Coordinates of C-alpha atoms and ligand atoms in Angstrom, one line a residue:
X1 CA 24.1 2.4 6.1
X2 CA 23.5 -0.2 3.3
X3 CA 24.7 0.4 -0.1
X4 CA 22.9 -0.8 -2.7
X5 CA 23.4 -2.0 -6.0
X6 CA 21.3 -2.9 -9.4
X7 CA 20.6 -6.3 -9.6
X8 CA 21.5 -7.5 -13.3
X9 CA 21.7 -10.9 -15.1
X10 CA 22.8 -12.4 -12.1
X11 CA 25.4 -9.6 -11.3
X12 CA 25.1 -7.0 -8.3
X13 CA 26.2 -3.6 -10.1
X14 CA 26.5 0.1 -9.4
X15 CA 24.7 2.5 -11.4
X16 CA 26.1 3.9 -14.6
X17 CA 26.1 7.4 -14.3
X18 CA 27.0 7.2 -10.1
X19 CA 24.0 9.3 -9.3
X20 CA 22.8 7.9 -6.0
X21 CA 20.0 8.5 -3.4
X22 CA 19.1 7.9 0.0
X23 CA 16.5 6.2 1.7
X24 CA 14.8 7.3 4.9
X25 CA 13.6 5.6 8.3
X26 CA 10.7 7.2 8.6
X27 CA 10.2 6.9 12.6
X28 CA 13.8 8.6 12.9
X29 CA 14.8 10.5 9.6
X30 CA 17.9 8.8 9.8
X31 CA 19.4 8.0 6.8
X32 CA 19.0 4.0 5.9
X33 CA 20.9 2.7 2.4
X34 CA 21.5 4.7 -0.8
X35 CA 21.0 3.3 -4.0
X36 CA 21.6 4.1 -7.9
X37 CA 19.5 6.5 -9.3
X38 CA 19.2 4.6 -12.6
X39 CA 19.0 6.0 -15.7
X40 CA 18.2 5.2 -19.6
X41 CA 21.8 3.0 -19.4
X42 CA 20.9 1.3 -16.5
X43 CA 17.3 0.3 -17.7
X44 CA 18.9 -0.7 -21.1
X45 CA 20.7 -3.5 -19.7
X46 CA 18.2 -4.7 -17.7
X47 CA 15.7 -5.1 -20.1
X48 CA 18.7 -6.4 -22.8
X49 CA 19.5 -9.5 -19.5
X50 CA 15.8 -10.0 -19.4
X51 CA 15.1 -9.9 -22.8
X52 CA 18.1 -12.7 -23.7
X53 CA 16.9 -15.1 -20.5
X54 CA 14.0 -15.0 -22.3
X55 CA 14.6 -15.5 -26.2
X56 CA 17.9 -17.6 -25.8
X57 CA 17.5 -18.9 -22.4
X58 CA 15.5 -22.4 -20.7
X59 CA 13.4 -20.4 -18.6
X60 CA 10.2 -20.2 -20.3
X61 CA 10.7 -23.7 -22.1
X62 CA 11.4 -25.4 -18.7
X63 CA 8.8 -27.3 -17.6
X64 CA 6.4 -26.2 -14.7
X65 CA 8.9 -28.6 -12.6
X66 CA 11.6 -26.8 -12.8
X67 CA 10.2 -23.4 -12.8
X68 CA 8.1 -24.5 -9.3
X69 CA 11.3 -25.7 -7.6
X70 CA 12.8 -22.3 -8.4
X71 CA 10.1 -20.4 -7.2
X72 CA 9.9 -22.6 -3.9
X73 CA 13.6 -22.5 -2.9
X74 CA 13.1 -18.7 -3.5
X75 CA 10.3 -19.0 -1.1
X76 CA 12.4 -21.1 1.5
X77 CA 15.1 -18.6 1.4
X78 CA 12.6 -15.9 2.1
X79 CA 11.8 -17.7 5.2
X80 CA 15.3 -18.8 6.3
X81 CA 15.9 -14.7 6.1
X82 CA 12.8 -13.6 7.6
X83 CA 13.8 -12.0 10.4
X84 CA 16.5 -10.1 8.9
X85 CA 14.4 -8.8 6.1
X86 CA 11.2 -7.7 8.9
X87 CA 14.2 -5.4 10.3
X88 CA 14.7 -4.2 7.4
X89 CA 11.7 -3.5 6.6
X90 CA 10.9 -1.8 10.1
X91 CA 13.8 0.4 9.6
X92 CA 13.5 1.6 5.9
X93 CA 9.1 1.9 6.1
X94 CA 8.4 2.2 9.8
X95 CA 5.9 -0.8 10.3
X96 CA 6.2 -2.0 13.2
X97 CA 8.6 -5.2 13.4
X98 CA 5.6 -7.9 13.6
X99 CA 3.5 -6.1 10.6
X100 CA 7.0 -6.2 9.0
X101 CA 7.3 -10.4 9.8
X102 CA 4.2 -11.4 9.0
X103 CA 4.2 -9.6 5.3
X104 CA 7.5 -11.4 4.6
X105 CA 6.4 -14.7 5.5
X106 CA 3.4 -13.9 3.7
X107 CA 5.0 -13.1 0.6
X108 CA 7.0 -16.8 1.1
X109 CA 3.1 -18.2 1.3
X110 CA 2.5 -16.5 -1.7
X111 CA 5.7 -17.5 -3.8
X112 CA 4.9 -21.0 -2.2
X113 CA 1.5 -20.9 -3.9
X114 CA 2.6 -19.6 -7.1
X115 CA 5.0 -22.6 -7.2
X116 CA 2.1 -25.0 -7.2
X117 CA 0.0 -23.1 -10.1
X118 CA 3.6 -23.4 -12.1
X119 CA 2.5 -27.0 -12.7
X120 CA -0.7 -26.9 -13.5
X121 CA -0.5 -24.7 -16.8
X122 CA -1.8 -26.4 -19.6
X123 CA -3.7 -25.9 -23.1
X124 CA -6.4 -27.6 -24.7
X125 CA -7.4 -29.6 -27.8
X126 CA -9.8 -29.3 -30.0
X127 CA -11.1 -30.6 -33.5
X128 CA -13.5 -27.9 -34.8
X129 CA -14.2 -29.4 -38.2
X130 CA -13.4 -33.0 -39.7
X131 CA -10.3 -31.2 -41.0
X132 CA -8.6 -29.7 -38.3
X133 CA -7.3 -30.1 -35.3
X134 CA -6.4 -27.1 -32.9
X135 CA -4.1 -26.7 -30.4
X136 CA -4.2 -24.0 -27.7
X137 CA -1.0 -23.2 -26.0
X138 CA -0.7 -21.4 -22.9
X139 CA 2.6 -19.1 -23.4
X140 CA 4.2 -16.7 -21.0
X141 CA 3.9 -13.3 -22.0
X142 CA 7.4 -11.9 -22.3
X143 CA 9.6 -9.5 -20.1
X144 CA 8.0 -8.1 -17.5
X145 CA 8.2 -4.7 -15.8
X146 CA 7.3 -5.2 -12.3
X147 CA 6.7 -1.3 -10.9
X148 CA 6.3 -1.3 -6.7
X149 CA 5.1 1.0 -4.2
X150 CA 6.3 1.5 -0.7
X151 CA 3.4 1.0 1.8
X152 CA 3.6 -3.5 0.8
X153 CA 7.0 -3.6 -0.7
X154 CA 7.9 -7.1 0.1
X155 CA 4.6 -8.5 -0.5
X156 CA 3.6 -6.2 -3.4
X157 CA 6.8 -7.2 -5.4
X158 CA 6.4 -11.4 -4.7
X159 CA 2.9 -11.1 -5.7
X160 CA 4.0 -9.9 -9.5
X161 CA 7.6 -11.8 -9.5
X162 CA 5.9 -15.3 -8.7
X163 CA 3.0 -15.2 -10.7
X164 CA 5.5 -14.2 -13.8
X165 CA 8.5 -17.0 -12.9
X166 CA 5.4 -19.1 -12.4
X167 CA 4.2 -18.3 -16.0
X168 CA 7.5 -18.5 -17.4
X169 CA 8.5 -14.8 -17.8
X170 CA 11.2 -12.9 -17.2
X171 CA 11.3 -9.5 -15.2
X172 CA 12.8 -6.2 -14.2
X173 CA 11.9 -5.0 -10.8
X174 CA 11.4 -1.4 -9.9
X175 CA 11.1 -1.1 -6.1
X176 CA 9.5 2.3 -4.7
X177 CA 11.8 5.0 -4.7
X178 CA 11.4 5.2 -0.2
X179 CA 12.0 1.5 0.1
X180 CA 14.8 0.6 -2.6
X181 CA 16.7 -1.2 0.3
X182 CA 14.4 -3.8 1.2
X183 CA 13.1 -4.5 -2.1
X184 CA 16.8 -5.5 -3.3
X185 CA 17.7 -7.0 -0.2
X186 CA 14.7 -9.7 -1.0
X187 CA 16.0 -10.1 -4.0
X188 CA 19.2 -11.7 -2.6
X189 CA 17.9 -14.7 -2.2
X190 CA 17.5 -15.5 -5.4
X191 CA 21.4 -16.0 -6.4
X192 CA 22.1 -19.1 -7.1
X193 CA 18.7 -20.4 -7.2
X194 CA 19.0 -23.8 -9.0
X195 CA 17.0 -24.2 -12.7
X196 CA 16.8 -20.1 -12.8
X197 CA 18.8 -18.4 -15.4
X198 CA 21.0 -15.6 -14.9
X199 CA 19.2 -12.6 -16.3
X200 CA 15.7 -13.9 -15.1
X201 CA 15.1 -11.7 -12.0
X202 CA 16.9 -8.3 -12.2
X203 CA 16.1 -5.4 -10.5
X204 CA 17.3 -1.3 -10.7
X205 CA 16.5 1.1 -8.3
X206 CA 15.4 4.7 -9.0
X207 CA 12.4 7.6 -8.9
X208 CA 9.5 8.1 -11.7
X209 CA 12.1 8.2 -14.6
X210 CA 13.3 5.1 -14.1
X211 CA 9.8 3.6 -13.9
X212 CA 8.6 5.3 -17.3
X213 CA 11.8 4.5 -18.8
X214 CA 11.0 0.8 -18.7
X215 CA 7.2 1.3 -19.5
X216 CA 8.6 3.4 -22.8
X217 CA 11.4 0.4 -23.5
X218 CA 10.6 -1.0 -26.9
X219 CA 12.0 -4.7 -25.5
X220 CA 9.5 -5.1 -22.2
X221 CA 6.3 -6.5 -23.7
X222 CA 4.1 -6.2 -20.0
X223 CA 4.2 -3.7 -17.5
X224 CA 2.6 -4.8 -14.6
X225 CA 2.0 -1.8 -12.2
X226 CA 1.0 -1.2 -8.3
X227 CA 0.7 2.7 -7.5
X228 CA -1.5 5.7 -7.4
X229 CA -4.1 6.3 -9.9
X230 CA -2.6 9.2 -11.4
X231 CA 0.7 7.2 -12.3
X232 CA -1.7 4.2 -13.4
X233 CA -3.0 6.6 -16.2
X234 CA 0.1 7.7 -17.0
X235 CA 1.7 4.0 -17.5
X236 CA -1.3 2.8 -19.7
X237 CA -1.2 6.3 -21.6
X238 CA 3.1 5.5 -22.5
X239 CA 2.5 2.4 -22.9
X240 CA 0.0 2.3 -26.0
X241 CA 2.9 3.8 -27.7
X242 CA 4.3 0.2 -27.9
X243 CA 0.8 -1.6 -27.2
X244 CA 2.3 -3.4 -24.5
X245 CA 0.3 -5.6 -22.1
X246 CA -1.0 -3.3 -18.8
X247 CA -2.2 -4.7 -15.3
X248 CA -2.8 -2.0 -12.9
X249 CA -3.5 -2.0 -9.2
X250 CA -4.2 1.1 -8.3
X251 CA -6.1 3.5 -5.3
X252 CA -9.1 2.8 -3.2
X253 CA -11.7 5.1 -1.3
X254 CA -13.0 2.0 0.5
X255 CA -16.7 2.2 1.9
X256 CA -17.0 -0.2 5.1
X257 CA -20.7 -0.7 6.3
X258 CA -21.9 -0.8 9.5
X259 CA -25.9 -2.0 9.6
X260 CA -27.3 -1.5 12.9
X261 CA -27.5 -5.2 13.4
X262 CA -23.7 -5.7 12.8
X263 CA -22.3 -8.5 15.3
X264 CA -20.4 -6.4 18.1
X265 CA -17.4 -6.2 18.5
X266 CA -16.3 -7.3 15.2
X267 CA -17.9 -4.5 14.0
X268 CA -16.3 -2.2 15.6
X269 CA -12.9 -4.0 15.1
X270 CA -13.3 -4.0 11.4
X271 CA -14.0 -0.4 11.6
X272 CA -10.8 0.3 13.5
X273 CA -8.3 -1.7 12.1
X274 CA -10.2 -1.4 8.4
X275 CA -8.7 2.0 8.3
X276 CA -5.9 2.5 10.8
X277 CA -3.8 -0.6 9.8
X278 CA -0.2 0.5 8.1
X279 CA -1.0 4.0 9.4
X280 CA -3.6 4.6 6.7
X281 CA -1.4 3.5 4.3
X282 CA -3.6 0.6 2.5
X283 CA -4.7 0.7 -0.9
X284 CA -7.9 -1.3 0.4
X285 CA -7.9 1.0 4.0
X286 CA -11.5 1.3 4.7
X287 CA -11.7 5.4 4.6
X288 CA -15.5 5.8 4.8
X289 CA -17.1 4.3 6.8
X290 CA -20.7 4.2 6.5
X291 CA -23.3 4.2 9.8
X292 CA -26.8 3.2 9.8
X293 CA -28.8 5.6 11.9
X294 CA -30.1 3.6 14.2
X295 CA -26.5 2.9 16.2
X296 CA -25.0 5.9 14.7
X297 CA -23.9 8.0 18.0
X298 CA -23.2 4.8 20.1
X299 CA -21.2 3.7 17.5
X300 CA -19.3 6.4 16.4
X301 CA -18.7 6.8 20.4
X302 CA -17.4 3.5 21.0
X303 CA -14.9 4.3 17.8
X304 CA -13.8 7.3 19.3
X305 CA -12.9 5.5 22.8
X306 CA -10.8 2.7 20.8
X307 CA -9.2 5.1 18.5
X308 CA -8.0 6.6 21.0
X309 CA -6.4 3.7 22.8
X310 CA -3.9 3.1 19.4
X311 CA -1.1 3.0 20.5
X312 CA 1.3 4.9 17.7
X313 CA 5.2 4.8 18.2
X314 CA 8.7 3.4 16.8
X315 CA 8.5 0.2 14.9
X316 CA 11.0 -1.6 17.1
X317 CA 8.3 -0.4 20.5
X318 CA 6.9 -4.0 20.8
X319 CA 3.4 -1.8 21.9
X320 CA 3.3 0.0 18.9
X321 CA 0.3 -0.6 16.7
X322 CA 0.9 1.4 13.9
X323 CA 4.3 3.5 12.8
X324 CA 5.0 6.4 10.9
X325 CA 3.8 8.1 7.7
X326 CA 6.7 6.8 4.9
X327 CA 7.7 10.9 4.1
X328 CA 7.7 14.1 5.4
X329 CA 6.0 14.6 2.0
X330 CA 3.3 12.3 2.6
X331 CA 3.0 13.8 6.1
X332 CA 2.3 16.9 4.8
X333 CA -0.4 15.6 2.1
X334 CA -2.2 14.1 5.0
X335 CA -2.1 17.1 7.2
X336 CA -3.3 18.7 4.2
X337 CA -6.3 16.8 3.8
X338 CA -7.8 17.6 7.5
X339 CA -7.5 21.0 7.3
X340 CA -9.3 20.5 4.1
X341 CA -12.1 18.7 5.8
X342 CA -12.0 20.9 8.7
X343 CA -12.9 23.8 5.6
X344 CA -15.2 22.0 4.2
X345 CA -17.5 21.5 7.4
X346 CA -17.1 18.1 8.5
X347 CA -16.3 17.5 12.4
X348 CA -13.1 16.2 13.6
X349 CA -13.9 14.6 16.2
X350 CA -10.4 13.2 17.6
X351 CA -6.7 13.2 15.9
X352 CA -5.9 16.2 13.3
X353 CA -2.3 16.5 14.2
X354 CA 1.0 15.6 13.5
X355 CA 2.7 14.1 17.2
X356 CA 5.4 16.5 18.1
X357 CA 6.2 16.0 21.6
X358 CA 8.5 13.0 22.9
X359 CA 10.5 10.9 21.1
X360 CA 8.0 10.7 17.9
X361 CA 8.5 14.2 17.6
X362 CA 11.3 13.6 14.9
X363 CA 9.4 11.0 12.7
X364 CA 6.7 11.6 10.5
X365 CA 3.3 10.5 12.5
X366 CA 0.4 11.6 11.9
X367 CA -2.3 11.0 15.2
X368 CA -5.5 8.5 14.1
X369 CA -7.9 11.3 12.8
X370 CA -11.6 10.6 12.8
X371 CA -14.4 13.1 10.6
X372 CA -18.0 12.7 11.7
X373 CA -20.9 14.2 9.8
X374 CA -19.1 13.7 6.4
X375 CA -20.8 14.7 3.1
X376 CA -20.1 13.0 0.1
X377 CA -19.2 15.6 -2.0
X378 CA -16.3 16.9 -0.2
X379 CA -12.6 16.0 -0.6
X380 CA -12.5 14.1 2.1
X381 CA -15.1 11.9 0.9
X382 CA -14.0 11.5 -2.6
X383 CA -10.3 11.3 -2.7
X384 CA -7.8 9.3 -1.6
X385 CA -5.8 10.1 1.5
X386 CA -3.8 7.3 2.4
X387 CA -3.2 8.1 5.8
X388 CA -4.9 7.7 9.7
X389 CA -8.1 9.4 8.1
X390 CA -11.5 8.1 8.6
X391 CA -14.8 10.2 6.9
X392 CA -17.8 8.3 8.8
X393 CA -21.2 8.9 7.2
X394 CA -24.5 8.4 8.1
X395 CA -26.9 6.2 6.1
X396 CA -31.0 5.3 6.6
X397 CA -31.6 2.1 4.8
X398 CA -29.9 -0.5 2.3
X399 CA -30.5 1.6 -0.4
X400 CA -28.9 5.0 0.9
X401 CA -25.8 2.9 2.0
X402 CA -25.3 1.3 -1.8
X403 CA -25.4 4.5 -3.1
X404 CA -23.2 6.5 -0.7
X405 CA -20.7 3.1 -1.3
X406 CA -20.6 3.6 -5.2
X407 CA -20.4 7.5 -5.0
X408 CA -16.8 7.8 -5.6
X409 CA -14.4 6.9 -8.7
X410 CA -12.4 4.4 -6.8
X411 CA -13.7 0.5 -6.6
X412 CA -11.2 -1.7 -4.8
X413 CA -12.7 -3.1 -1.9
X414 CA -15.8 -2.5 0.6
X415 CA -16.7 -4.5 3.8
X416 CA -20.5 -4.8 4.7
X417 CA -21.1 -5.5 8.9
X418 CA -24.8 -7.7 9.6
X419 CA -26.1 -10.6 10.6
X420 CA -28.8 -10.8 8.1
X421 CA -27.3 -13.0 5.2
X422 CA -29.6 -12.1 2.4
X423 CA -28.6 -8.2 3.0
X424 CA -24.7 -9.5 3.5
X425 CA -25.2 -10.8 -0.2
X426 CA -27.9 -8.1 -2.0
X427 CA -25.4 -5.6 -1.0
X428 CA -22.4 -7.2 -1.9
X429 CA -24.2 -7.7 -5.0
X430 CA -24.7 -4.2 -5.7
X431 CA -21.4 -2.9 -4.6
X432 CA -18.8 -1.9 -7.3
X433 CA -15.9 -3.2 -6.0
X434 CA -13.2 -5.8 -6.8
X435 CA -13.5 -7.5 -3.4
X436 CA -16.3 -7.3 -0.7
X437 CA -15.7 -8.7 2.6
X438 CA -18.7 -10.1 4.9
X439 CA -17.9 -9.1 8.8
X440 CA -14.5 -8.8 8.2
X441 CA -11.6 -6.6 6.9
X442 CA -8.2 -7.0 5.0
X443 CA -8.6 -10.8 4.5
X444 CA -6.8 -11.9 1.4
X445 CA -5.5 -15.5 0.2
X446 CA -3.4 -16.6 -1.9
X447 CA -5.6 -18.5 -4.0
X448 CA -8.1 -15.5 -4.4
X449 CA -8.4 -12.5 -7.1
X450 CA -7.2 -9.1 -6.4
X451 CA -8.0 -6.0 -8.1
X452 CA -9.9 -3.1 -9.3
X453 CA -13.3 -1.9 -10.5
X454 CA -13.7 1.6 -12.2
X455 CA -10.4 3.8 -11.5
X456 CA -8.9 1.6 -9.1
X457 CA -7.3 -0.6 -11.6
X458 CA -7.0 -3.3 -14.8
X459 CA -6.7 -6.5 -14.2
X460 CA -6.2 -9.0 -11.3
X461 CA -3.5 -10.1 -8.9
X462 CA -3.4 -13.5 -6.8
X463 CA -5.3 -16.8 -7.7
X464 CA -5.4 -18.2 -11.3
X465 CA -6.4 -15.0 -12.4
X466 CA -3.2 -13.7 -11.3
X467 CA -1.7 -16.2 -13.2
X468 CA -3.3 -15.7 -16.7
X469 CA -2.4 -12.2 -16.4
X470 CA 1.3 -13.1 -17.2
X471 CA 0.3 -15.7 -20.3
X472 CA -0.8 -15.6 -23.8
X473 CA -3.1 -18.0 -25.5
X474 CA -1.6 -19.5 -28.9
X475 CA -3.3 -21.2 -31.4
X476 CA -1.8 -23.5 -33.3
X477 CA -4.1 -25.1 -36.2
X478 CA -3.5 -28.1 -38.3
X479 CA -4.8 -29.9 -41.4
X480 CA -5.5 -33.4 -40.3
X481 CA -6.8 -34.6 -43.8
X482 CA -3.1 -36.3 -44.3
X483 CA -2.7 -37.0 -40.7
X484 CA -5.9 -38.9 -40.2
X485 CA -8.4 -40.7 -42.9
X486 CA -11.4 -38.5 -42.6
X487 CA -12.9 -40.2 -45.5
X488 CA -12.5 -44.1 -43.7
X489 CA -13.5 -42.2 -40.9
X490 CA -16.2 -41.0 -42.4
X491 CA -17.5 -44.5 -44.1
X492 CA -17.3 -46.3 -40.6
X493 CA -19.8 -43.7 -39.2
X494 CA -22.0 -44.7 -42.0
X495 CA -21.4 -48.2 -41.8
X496 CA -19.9 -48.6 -45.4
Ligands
LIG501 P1 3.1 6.1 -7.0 O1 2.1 5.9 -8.0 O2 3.7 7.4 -6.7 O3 4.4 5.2 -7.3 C1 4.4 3.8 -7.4 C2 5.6 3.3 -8.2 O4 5.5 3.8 -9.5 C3 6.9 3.8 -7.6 O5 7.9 2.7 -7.8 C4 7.3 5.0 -8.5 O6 8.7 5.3 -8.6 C5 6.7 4.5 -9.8 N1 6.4 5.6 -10.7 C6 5.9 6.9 -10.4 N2 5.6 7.6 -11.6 C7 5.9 6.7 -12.6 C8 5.8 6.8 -14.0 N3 5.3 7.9 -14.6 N4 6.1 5.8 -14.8 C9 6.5 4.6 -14.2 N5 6.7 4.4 -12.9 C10 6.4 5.5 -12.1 O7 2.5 5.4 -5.7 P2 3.1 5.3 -4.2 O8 3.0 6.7 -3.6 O9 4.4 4.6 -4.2 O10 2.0 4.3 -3.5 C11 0.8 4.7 -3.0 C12 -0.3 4.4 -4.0 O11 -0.3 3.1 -4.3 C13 -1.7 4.7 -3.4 O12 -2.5 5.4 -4.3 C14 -2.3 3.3 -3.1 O13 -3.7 3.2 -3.1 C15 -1.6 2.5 -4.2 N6 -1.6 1.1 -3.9 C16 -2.5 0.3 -4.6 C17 -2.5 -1.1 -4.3 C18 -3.4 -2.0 -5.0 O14 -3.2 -3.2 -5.0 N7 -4.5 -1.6 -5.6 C19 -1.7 -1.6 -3.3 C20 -0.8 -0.7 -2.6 C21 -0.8 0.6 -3.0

């Protein structure tokens, strides 16, 4: 069992009060690491190591040389541990162990990218009368609160920690209170990193409280947050008590379209692994999809038959496809949600149970459910699940399947399946959503924005919008009239 500590200007510390708490695997319920349950103290010191690598330290005057270099060897490291921190992850989320490899060599992609845009900052200059010059600056915001979830941890956490090193800020990390040992375990790599300050990168572990005491600490001047909704209103709401600078990525009700001349079997591909991957567990998971009538019950057959081929088990299984749910908690929430659905009237036409016999029978899985016939003012249609539940929904024309797709208050993503280009981009057009992907599902760059429309966020992750989300523009305005002769100036314009 790994024992985790804080991770504090440079220093790996226990909590201050002693409280600790354990972390699950979810596939087995054994117990994985515990870690502090930070409190007020804890937070305090954080933010007072952040706050002084920041005010007194090089790190946000060093030069976007240094800071890349930083950010690359953190990126290297990443990789050199890779296959470590995949076990880790397996064992602490449930993923299974290539999911788990491929998100921590992503997240050394995405560090690796950030490292470029560290060196490409830069203001402008400007003379907006005959008397003065102005200089914008691009500055990096401040100290950072980075808040995690669990369902991404690695990759969620090095999307905010690079793009703020890469700006020049310094942060405090708060992993996910079910995955605090693989979030501090990636942060390892950073000792000793070469041009980065002690103080920095810090993390503490710990539940809600220790989340809303940074978002209420006077010091931290941006909270950039990754969650559900409901805790995305409440950061912005405590954190207009100090007017403090708010990115939010937050939940998703997904609406992947299926027009009757979608290329097969992409289609149907897109459809499975749109909502299925990560057990469900994908802010972008495409939870409705949408049928036009015309393929509807071949479709929605051929879905069935594939669903059922899934294979769900243990992480380490090399078959296994997807893994657990991350709690008995959010077990329960899911199960909850199909017998809603089953009370409202929709048809469950496979799944609806948690797996009890066999060896699964002591982790939390959930079987890939499947509703047919959904109606969009039920539950199951509105809210988020997060978990193997798909609502499909049957659509006439263009217009019905635009509508259906913006009927809900989420707008994160939505994929639209056809061969016809013009529809591919009318929809996509129309659709209220942060990211819409043409016959495909779940592909995301680097160098592109991420983020939300309506309730499923503020703000943008990834790409040079990523970036700017960590930096604030100063202008800096001179009088020239001593600096430069405006009047000769002036007289050789008008040939005197
Ligand atoms: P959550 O909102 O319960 O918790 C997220 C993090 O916030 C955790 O670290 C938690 O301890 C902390 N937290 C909780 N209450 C807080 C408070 N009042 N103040 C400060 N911090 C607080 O979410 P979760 O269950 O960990 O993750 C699942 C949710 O995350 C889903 O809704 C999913 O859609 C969303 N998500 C969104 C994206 C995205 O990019 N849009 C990506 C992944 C997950």
């Amino acid at each position: 069992m790994l024992q985790c500590q804080n991770y504090i200007g440079g220093q790996w510390v226990a909590g201050a009060t002693g409280e600790l708490f354990d972390s699950i695997n979810p596939a087995t319920g054994e117990v994985i690491s515990v870690a502090p349950r930070s409190g007020p103290e804890d937070v305090a010191r954080a933010v007072a190591a952040a706050r002084a690598a920041f005010d007194a330290g090089d790190w946000p005057r060093a030069g976007g040389k240094v800071r890349a270099a930083a950010i690359r060897c953190f990126a290297q490291r990443l990789r050199e541990h890779s296959q470590r921190l995949a076990e880790l992850l397996t064992r602490e989320n449930g993923k299974p162990l290539g999911a788990s490899l491929g998100e921590v060599l992503y997240a050394a992609d995405v560090a690796d990218y950030f490292a470029g845009l560290a060196r490409t900052i830069s203001g402008e200059a400007s003379r907006p009368s005959g008397q003065a010059v102005s200089f914008v600056f691009r500055e990096p915001v401040g100290v950072c609160a980075l808040i995690v979830p669990w369902n991404f941890p690695v990759s969620l956490s090095v999307w905010k920690l690079a793009a703020a090193l890469a700006a020049g800020c310094t942060v405090v990390l708060k992993p996910s209170e079910h995955t605090p040992a693989i979030v501090m375990e990636m942060l390892t790599p950073f000792d000793g990193v070469a041009g980065l300050p002690k103080g920095a990168v810090n993390g503490v572990t710990g539940f809600a409280d220790t989340g809303a005491e940074l978002v209420r600490h006077p010091d931290v001047d941006k909270v950039a947050f990754t969650g559900s909704t409901r805790t995305g209103k409440s950061i912005m709401a405590a954190a207009a008590e100090t007017l403090k600078h708010v990115s939010l990525e937050c939940g998703g009700k997904s609406p992947n379209i299926v027009f009757a001349d979608a290329p097969m079997p992409k289609a149907l591909d897109g459809a499975v692994w749109g909502i299925f991957r990560n057990s469900g567990q994908v802010c972008t998971a495409g939870s409705r999809l949408l049928v036009q009538e015309a393929i509807y019950d071949d479709f929605v057959s051929a879905l069935l038959e594939r669903t059922a081929r899934i294979k769900v088990g243990e992480g380490f299984d090399g078959d296994a496809q997807i893994g657990p749910l991350i709690s008995e908690e959010q077990m329960a929430r899911v199960l909850e949600y199909i017998e809603v659905g089953k009370a409202e009237g929709a048809r469950l036409l496979c799944g609806g149970g948690r797996i009890t016999t066999g060896p699964l029978a002591k982790g939390y899985f959930v079987e890939p459910t499947v509703f047919g016939e959904v109606d969009g003012r039920m539950r199951i249609a509105q809210e988020e699940i997060f978990g193997p539940v798909l609502s499909v929904f049957r659509f006439r024309d263009d217009e019905e399947a635009v509508s259906i797709a913006n009927d809900v208050p989420y707008g994160l993503a939505a994929a639209v399946w056809t061969q016809d280009l013009n529809r591919a981009m009318q929809v996509s057009e129309r659709i209220k959503a942060g990211t819409v992907w043409l016959n495909t599902y779940h592909l995301l760059h680097p160098e592109h924005p991420f983020g939300g429309y309506k309730q499923s966020g503020l703000g943008r992750e990834l790409g040079r919008h990523g970036l700017e989300e960590y930096l604030e523009a100063k202008h800096v305005c001179l009088d020239s009239s001593d600096v430069f002769d405006i009047s000769r100036d002036r007289g050789r314009k008008s040939g005197k």
